[in-house]
Coordinates of C-alpha atoms in Angstrom, one line a residue:
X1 CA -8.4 -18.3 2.9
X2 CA -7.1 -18.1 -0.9
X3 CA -5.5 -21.6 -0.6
X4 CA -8.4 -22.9 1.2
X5 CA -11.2 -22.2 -1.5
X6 CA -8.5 -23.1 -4.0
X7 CA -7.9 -26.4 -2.4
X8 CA -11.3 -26.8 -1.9
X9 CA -12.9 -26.2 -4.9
X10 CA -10.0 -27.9 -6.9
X11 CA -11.8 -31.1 -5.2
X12 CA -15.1 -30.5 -5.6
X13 CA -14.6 -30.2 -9.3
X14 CA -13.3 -33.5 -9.4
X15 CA -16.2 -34.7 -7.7
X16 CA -18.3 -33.6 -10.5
X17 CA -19.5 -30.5 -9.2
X18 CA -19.7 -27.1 -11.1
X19 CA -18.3 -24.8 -9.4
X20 CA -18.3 -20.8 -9.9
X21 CA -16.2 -18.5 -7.9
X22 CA -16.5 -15.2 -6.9
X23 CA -13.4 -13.0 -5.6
X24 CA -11.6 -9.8 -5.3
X25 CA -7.8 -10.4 -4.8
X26 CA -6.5 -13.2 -6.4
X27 CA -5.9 -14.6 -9.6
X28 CA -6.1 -18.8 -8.8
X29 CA -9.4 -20.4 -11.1
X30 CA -8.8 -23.8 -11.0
X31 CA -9.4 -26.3 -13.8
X32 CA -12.9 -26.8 -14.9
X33 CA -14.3 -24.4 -12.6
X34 CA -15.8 -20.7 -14.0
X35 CA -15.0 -17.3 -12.7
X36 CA -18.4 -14.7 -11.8
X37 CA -17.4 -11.1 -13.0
X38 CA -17.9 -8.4 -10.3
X39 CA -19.1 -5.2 -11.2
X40 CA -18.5 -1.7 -9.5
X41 CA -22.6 -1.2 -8.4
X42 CA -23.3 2.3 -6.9
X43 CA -23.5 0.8 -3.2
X44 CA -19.9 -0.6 -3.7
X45 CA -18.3 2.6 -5.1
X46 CA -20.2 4.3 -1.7
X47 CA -18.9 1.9 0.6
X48 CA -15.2 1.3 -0.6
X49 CA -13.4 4.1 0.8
X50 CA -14.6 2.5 4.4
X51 CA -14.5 -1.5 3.4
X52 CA -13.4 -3.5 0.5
X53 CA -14.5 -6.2 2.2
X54 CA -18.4 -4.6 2.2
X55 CA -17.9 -3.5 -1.3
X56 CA -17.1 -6.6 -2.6
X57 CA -19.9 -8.4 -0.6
X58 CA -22.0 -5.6 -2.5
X59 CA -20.9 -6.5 -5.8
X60 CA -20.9 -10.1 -5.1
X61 CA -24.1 -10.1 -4.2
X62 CA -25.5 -8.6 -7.5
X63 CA -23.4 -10.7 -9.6
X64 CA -25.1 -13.9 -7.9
X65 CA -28.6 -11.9 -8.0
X66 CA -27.8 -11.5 -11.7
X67 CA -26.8 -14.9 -12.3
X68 CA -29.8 -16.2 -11.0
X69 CA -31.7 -14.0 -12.6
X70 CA -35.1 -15.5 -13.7
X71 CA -37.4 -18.2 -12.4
X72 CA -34.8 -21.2 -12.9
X73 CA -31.9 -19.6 -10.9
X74 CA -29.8 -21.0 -13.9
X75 CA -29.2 -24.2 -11.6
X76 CA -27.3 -22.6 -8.5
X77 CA -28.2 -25.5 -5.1
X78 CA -26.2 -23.0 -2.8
X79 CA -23.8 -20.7 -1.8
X80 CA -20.8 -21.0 -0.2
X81 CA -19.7 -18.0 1.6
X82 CA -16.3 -17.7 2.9
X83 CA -16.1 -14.7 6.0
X84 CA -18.2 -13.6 8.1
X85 CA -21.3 -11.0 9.1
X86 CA -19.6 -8.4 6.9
X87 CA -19.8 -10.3 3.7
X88 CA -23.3 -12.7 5.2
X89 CA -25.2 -8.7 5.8
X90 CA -25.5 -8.5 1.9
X91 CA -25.5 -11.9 0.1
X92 CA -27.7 -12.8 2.6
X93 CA -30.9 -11.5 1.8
X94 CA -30.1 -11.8 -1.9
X95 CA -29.9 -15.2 -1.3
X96 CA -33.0 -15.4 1.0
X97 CA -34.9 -13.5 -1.9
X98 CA -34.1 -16.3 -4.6
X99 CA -34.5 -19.3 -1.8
X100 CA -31.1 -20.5 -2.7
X101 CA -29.2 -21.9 0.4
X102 CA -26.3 -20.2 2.0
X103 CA -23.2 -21.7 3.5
X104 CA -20.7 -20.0 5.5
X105 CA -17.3 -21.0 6.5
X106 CA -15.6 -18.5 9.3
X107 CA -12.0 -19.0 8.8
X108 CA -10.8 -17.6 12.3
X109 CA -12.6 -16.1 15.8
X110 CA -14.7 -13.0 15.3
X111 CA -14.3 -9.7 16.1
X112 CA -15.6 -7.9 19.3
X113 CA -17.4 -5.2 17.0
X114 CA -20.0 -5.2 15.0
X115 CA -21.7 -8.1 17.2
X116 CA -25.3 -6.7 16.6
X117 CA -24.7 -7.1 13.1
X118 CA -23.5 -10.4 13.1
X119 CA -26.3 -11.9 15.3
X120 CA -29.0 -10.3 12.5
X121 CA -26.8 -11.0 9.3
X122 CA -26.3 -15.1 10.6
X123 CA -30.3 -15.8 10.8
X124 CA -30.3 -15.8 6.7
X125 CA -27.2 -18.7 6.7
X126 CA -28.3 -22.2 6.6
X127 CA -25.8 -24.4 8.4
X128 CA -21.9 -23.0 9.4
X129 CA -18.8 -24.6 9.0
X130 CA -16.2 -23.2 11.7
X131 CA -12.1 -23.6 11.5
X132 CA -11.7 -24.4 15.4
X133 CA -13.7 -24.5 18.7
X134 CA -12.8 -21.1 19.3
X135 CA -14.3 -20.1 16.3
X136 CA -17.5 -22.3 16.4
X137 CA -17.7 -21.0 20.7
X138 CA -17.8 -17.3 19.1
X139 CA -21.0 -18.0 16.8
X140 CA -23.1 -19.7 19.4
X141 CA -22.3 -16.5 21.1
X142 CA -24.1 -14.6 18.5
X143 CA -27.0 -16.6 18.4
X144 CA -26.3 -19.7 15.9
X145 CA -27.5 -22.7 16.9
X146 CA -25.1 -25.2 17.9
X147 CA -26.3 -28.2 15.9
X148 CA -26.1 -25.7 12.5
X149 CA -21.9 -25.5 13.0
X150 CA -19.8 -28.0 11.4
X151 CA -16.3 -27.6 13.4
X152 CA -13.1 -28.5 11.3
X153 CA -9.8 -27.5 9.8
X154 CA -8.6 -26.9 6.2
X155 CA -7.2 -29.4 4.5
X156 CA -3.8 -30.2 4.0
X157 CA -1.9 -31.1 0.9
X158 CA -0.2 -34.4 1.8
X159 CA 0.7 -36.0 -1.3
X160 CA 2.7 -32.5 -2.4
X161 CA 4.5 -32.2 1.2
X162 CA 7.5 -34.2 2.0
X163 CA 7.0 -37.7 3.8
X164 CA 7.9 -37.4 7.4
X165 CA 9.6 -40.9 7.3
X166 CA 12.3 -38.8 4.6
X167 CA 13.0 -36.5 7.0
X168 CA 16.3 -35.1 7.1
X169 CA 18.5 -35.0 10.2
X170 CA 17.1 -32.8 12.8
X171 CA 19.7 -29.5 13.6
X172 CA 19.8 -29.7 17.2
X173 CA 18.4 -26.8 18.8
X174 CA 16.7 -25.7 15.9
X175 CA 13.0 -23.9 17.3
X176 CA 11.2 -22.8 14.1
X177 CA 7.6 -20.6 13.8
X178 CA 5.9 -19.4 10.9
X179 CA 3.5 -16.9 10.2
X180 CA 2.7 -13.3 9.4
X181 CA 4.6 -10.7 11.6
X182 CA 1.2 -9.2 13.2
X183 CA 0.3 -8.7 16.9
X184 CA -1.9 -12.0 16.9
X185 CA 1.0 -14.1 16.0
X186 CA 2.8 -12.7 19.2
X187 CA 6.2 -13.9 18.1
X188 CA 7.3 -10.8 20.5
X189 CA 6.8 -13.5 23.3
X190 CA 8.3 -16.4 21.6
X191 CA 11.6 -14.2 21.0
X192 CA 11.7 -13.5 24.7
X193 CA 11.1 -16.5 25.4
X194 CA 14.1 -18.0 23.7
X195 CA 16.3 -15.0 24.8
X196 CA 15.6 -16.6 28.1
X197 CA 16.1 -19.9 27.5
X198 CA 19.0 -19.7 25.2
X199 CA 20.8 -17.8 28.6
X200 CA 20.9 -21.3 30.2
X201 CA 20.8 -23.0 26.9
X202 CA 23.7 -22.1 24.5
X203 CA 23.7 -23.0 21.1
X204 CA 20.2 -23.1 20.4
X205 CA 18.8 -21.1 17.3
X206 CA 15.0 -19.8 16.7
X207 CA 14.4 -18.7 13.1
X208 CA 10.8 -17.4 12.3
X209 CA 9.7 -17.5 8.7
X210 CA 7.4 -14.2 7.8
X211 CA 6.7 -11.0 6.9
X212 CA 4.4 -8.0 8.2
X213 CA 3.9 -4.8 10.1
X214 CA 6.0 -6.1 13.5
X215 CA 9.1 -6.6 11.2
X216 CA 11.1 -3.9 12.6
X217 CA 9.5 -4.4 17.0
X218 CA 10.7 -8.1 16.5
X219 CA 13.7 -7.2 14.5
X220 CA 15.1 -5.2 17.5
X221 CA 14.0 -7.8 19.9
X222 CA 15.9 -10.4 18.2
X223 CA 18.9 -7.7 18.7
X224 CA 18.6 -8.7 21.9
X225 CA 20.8 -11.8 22.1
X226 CA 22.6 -14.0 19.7
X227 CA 20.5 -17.3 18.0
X228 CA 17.1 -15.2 16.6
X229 CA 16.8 -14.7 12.7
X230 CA 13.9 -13.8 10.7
X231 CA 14.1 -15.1 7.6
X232 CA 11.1 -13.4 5.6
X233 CA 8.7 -14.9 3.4
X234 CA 9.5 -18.2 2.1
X235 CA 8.3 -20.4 -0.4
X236 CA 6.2 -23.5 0.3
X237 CA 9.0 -26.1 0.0
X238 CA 11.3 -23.9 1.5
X239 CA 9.1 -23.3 4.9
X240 CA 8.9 -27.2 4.2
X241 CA 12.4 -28.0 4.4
X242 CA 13.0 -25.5 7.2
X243 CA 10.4 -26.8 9.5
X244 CA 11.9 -30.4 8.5
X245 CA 14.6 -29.6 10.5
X246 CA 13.6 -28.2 13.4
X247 CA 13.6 -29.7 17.0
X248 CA 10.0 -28.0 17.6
X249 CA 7.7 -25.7 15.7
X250 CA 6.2 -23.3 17.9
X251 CA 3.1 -20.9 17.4
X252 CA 2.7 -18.6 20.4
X253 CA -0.6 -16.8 19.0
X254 CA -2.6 -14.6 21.0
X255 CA -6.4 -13.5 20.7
X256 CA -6.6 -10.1 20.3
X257 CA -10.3 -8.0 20.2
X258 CA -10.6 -8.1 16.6
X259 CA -9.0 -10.8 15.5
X260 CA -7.9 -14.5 16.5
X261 CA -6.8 -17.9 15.3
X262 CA -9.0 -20.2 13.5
X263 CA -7.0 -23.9 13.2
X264 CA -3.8 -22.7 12.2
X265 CA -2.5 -24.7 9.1
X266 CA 1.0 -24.2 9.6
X267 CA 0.7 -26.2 13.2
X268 CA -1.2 -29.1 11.3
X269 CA 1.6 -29.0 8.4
X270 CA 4.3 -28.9 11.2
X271 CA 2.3 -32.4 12.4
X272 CA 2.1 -33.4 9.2
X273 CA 6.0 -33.3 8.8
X274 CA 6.5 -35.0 11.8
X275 CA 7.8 -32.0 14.1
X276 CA 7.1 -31.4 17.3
X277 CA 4.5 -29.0 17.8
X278 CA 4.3 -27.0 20.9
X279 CA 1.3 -23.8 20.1
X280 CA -0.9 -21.7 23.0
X281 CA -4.0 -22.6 24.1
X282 CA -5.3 -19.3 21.8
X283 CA -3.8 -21.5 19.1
X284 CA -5.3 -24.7 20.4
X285 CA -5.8 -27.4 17.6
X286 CA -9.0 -29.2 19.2
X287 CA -11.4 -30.4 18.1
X288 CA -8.9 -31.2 14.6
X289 CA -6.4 -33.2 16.9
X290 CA -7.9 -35.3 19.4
X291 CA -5.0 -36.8 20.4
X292 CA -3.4 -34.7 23.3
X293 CA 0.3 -35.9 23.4
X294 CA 0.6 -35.1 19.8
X295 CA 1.2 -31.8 20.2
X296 CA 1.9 -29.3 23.6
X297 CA -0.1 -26.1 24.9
X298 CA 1.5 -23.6 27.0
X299 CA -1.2 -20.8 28.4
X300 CA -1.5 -18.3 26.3
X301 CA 0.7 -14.8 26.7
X302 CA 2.5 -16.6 29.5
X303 CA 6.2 -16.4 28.8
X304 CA 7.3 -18.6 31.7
X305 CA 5.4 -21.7 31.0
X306 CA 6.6 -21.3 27.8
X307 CA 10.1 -21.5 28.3
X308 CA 8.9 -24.3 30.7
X309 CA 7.4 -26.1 28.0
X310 CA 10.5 -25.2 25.6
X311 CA 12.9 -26.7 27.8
X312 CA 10.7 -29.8 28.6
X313 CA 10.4 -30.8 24.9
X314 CA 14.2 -29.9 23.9
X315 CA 14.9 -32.2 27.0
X316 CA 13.3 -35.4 25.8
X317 CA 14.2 -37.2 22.6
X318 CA 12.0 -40.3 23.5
X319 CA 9.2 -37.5 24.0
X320 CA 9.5 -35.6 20.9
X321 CA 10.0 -39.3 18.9
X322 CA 6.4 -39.7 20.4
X323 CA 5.1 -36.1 19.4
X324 CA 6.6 -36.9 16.0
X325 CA 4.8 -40.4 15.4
X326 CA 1.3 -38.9 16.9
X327 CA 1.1 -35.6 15.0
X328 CA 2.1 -37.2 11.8
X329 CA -0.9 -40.1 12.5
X330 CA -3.4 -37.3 13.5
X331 CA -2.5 -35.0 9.9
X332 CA -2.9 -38.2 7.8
X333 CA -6.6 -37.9 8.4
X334 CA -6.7 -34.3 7.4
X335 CA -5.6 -34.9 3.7
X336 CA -7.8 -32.5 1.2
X337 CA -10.1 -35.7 -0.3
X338 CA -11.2 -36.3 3.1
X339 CA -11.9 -32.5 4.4
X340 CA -13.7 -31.9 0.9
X341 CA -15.6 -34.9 1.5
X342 CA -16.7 -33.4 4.8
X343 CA -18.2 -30.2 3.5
X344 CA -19.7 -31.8 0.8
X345 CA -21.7 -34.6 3.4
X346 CA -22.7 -31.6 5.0
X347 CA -24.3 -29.5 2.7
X348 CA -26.7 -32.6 2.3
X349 CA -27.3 -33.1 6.4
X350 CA -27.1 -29.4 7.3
X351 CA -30.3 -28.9 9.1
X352 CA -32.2 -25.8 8.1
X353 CA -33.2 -22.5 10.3
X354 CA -35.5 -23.3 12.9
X355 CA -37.0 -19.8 13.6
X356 CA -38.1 -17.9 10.1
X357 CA -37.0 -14.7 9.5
X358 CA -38.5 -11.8 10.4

């Protein structure tokens, strides 16, 4: 979410927009843009122990109340919200109260919990913009209108990633995946999955690039049979070069009750690299990527199609030449200028609440 606001307010700037930002963790202020001091207020010191994320949406919301202190609202048009109910159920009656216009962008699917709040805390948001159909399928659940959702994906940073037509040799058997080490990512299933494969397959090699609370589940996993290594965290151009040289990035993601996959960005970068992209349908990449055959789906938590699905790609050179040529076609049209673009043709077309608030 960081490298999304950063990306996305970096452009907006150059547009000619002023942009202030608001944030908690984090230390990235692009160029020409202003940061909004939060203050501890006696609802955030009350509500930390339980939730940074409701105390910063408490002090958040005073900061832009202060800002906008005064009849002229010191030229704010809107605010652009990025979460969900949590951080919506307090700047959004502050924002109601000064009739200033909020945005939200919903980064990934929504939690089970909390649903009653989220229907009442999305009546004060103007129009939506959701990261995947998943995500947009979960706020027409709770009550937003369908025609107030913009569905897209973050951006992607093409002319600082490698050009897929400089790709080096691919290392034959190479299956890459990146992403935290969490229960959603379920790379538990992809290392079984490969155990499996790699007992009728020798030679090939998985290597996941990540860090997080499953380290030491998938680390015995792994221990299972030769070909698995966990690399860690990596820097950008290092996941770059890795995922250069795979056969087939794989995401094998799962939804889980609290949390699930927006777009994921490290699918569309793998696509943008020109590597074949097999992901679950929990991961699914529609509506970004219309075209089908630029990317596989296996269903989701099933460990058999997705050795299925494995073996099929790994099988066919012509095939993954295809995948290659599609996916990189599909990310071109996802570069940061155009997605920017997007949001900002929609905060002029966003239609407006139809039912007043009570």
């Amino acid at each position: 979410m960081e490298r999304h606001v950063e990306c996305l307010t970096r452009h907006q700037v150059r547009a000619g927009n002023r942009v202030t930002m608001a944030f908690r963790h984090g230390a990235t202020v692009p160029i020409g843009t202003t940061r909004l001091p939060l203050q501890r207020t006696a609802p955030s010191r009350m509500l930390a122990p339980a939730s940074e994320r409701f105390a910063f949406a408490a002090e958040a919301a005073a900061a832009v109340g202060n800002l906008c202190a005064g009849s002229s609202r010191r030229g704010v048009d809107l605010v652009h919200l990025h979460g969900d109910h949590i951080e919506t159920a307090w700047l959004g009656p502050v924002c109601r109260r000064l009739g200033i216009p909020l945005f939200l962008t919903v980064h990934a699917a929504l939690a089970d919990r909390h649903q009653w709040l989220a229907r009442h805390s999305f009546r004060y948001v103007k129009a939506f913009i959701a990261l995947g159909s998943a995500t947009a399928a979960d706020l027409v659940a709770r009550g937003v209108d369908g025609e107030r959702i913009l569905t897209m994906s973050s951006g992607l940073e093409l002319s600082a990633m490698p050009s897929p037509a400089e790709a080096p040799a691919r290392e034959r058997g190479l299956i890459v995946s990146v992403g935290a080490l969490n229960p959603m990512k379920n790379h538990g299933l992809l290392i079984e999955a490969f155990h499996e494969l790699a007992r009728i397959r020798p030679g090939l090699r998985l290597v996941i690039a990540g860090e997080g609370p499953e380290r030491d589940r998938l680390s015995r996993l792994a221990a299972a049979g030769p070909g698995v290594e966990l690399v860690g965290p990596l820097h950008q151009q290092e996941v770059y070069d890795l995922v250069r040289r795979a056969n087939v990035f794989v995401l094998a993601s799962r939804r889980l009750s609290g949390k699930g996959e927006g777009v994921p960005t490290a699918a569309l970068e793998a696509l943008a690299l020109g590597t074949p992209v097999v992901v679950s349908s929990d991961a699914t990449l529609h509506p970004v990527v219309t075209v089908r055959d630029a990317y596989r789906i296996f269903p989701s938590g099933s460990k058999a199609d997705l050795v299925h699905v494995l073996s099929t790609v790994l099988d066919d050179e012509a095939g993954r030449t295809r995948m290659s040529e599609l996916g990189a076609r599909a990310a071109a049209e996802l570069d940061w200028p155009r997605v920017a673009q997007r949001v900002e043709e929609w905060y002029r077309v966003a239609p407006a609440r139809r039912r007043p608030l009570a």
